[in-house]
mmCIF file of C-alpha atoms in Angstrom:
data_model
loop_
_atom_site.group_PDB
_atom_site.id
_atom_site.type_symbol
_atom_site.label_atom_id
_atom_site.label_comp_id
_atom_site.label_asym_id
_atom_site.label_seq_id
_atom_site.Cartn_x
_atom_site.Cartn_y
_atom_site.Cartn_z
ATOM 1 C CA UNK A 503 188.910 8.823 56.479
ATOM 2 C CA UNK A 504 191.578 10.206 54.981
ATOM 3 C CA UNK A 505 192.593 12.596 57.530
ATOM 4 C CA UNK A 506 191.840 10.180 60.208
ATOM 5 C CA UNK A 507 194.967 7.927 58.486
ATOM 6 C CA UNK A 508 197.365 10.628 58.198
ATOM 7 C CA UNK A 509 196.889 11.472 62.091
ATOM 8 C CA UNK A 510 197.238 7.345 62.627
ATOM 9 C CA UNK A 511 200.642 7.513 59.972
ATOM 10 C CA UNK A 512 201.734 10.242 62.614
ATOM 11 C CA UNK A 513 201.456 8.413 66.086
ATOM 12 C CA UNK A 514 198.807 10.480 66.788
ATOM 13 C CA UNK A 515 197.606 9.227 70.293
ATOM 14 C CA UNK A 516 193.750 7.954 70.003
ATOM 15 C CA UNK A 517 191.700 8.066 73.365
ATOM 16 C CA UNK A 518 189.214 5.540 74.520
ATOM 17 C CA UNK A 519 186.413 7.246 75.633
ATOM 18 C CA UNK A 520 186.010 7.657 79.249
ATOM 19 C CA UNK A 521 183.093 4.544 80.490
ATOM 20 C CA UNK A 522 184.543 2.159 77.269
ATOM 21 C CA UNK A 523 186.541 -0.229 79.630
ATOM 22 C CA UNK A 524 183.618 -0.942 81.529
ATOM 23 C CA UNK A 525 180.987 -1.202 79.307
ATOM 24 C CA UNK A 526 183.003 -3.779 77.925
ATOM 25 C CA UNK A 527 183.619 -5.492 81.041
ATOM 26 C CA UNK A 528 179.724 -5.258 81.470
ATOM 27 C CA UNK A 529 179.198 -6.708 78.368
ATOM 28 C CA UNK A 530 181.491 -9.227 78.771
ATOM 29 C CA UNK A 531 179.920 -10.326 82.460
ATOM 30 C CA UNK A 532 176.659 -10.241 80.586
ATOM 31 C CA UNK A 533 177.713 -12.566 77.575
ATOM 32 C CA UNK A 534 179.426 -14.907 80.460
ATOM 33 C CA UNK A 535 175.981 -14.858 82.704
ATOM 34 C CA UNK A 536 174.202 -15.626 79.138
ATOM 35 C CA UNK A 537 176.586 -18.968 78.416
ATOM 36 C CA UNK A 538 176.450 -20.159 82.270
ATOM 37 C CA UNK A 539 172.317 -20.482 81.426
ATOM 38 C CA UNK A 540 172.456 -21.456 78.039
ATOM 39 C CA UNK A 541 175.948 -23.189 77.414
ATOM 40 C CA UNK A 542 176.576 -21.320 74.566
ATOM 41 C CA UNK A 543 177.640 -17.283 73.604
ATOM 42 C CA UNK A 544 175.891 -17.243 70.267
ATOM 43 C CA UNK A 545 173.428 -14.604 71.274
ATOM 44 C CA UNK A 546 170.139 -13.945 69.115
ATOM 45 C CA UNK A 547 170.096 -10.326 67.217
ATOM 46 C CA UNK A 548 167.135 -10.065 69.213
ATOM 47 C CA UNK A 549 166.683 -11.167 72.451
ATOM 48 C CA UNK A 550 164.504 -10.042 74.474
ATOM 49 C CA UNK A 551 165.517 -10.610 78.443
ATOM 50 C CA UNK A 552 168.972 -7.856 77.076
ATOM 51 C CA UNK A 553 168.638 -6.462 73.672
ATOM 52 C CA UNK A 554 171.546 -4.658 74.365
ATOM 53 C CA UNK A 555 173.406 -7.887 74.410
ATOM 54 C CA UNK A 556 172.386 -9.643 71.545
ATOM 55 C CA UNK A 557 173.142 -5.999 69.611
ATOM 56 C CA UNK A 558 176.849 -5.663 71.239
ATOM 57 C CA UNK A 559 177.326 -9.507 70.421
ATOM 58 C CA UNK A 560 177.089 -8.559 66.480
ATOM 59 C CA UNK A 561 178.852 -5.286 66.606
ATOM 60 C CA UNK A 562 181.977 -7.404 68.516
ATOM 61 C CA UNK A 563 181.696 -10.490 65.571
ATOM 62 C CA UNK A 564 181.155 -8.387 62.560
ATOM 63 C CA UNK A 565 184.230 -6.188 64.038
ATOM 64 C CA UNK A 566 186.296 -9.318 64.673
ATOM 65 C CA UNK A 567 185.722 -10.656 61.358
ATOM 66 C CA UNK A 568 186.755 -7.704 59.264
ATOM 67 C CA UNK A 569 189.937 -7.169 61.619
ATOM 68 C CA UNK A 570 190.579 -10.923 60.623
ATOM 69 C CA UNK A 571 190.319 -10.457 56.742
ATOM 70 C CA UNK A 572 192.812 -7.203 56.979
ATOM 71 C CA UNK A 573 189.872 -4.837 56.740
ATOM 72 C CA UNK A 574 189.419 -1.236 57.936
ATOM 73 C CA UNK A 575 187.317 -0.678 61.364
ATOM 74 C CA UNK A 576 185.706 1.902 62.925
ATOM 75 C CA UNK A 577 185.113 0.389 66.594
ATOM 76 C CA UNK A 578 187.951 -0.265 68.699
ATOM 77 C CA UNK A 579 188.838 -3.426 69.357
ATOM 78 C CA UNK A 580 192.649 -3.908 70.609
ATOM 79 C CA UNK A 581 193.741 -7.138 71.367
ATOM 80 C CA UNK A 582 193.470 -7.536 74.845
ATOM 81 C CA UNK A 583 189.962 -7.355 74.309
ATOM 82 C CA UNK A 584 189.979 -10.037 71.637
ATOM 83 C CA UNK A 585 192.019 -11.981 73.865
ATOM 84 C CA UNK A 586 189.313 -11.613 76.713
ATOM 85 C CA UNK A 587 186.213 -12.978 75.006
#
């Protein structure tokens, strides 16, 4: 952790990984399909017809909510992407 915030104190140049942008999109087309049937976006942990959803859905809150209270992150989440959901 350490290291990683002396490379970020630097300007060193972090890389999305190649596929990120549209996972998200994905994701985001998913969680959109999911509120058109249900009127709502609060996924379950588990749910069954896209576990992969309801999964990504928690990741993306729990990240949120710990860039909102000044907290460190591991998961990139730039604000474009906030923006989007």
């Amino acid at each position: 952790q350490d290291r990683i915030e002396r490379l970020e104190k630097l300007g060193f140049p972090w890389r999305k990984r190649v596929g990120d942008n549209e996972k998200f999109e994905k994701r985001c087309c998913e969680l959109i399909a999911f509120k058109e049937d249900f009127g709502h976006c609060r996924v379950p942990k588990i749910y069954p017809a896209n576990p992969s959803l309801g999964t990504w859905c928690i990741s993306i809150k729990t990240t949120y909510n710990r860039i909102q209270k000044g907290m460190k992150i591991r998961t990139l989440l730039p604000q474009d992407r906030i923006e989007r959901l």
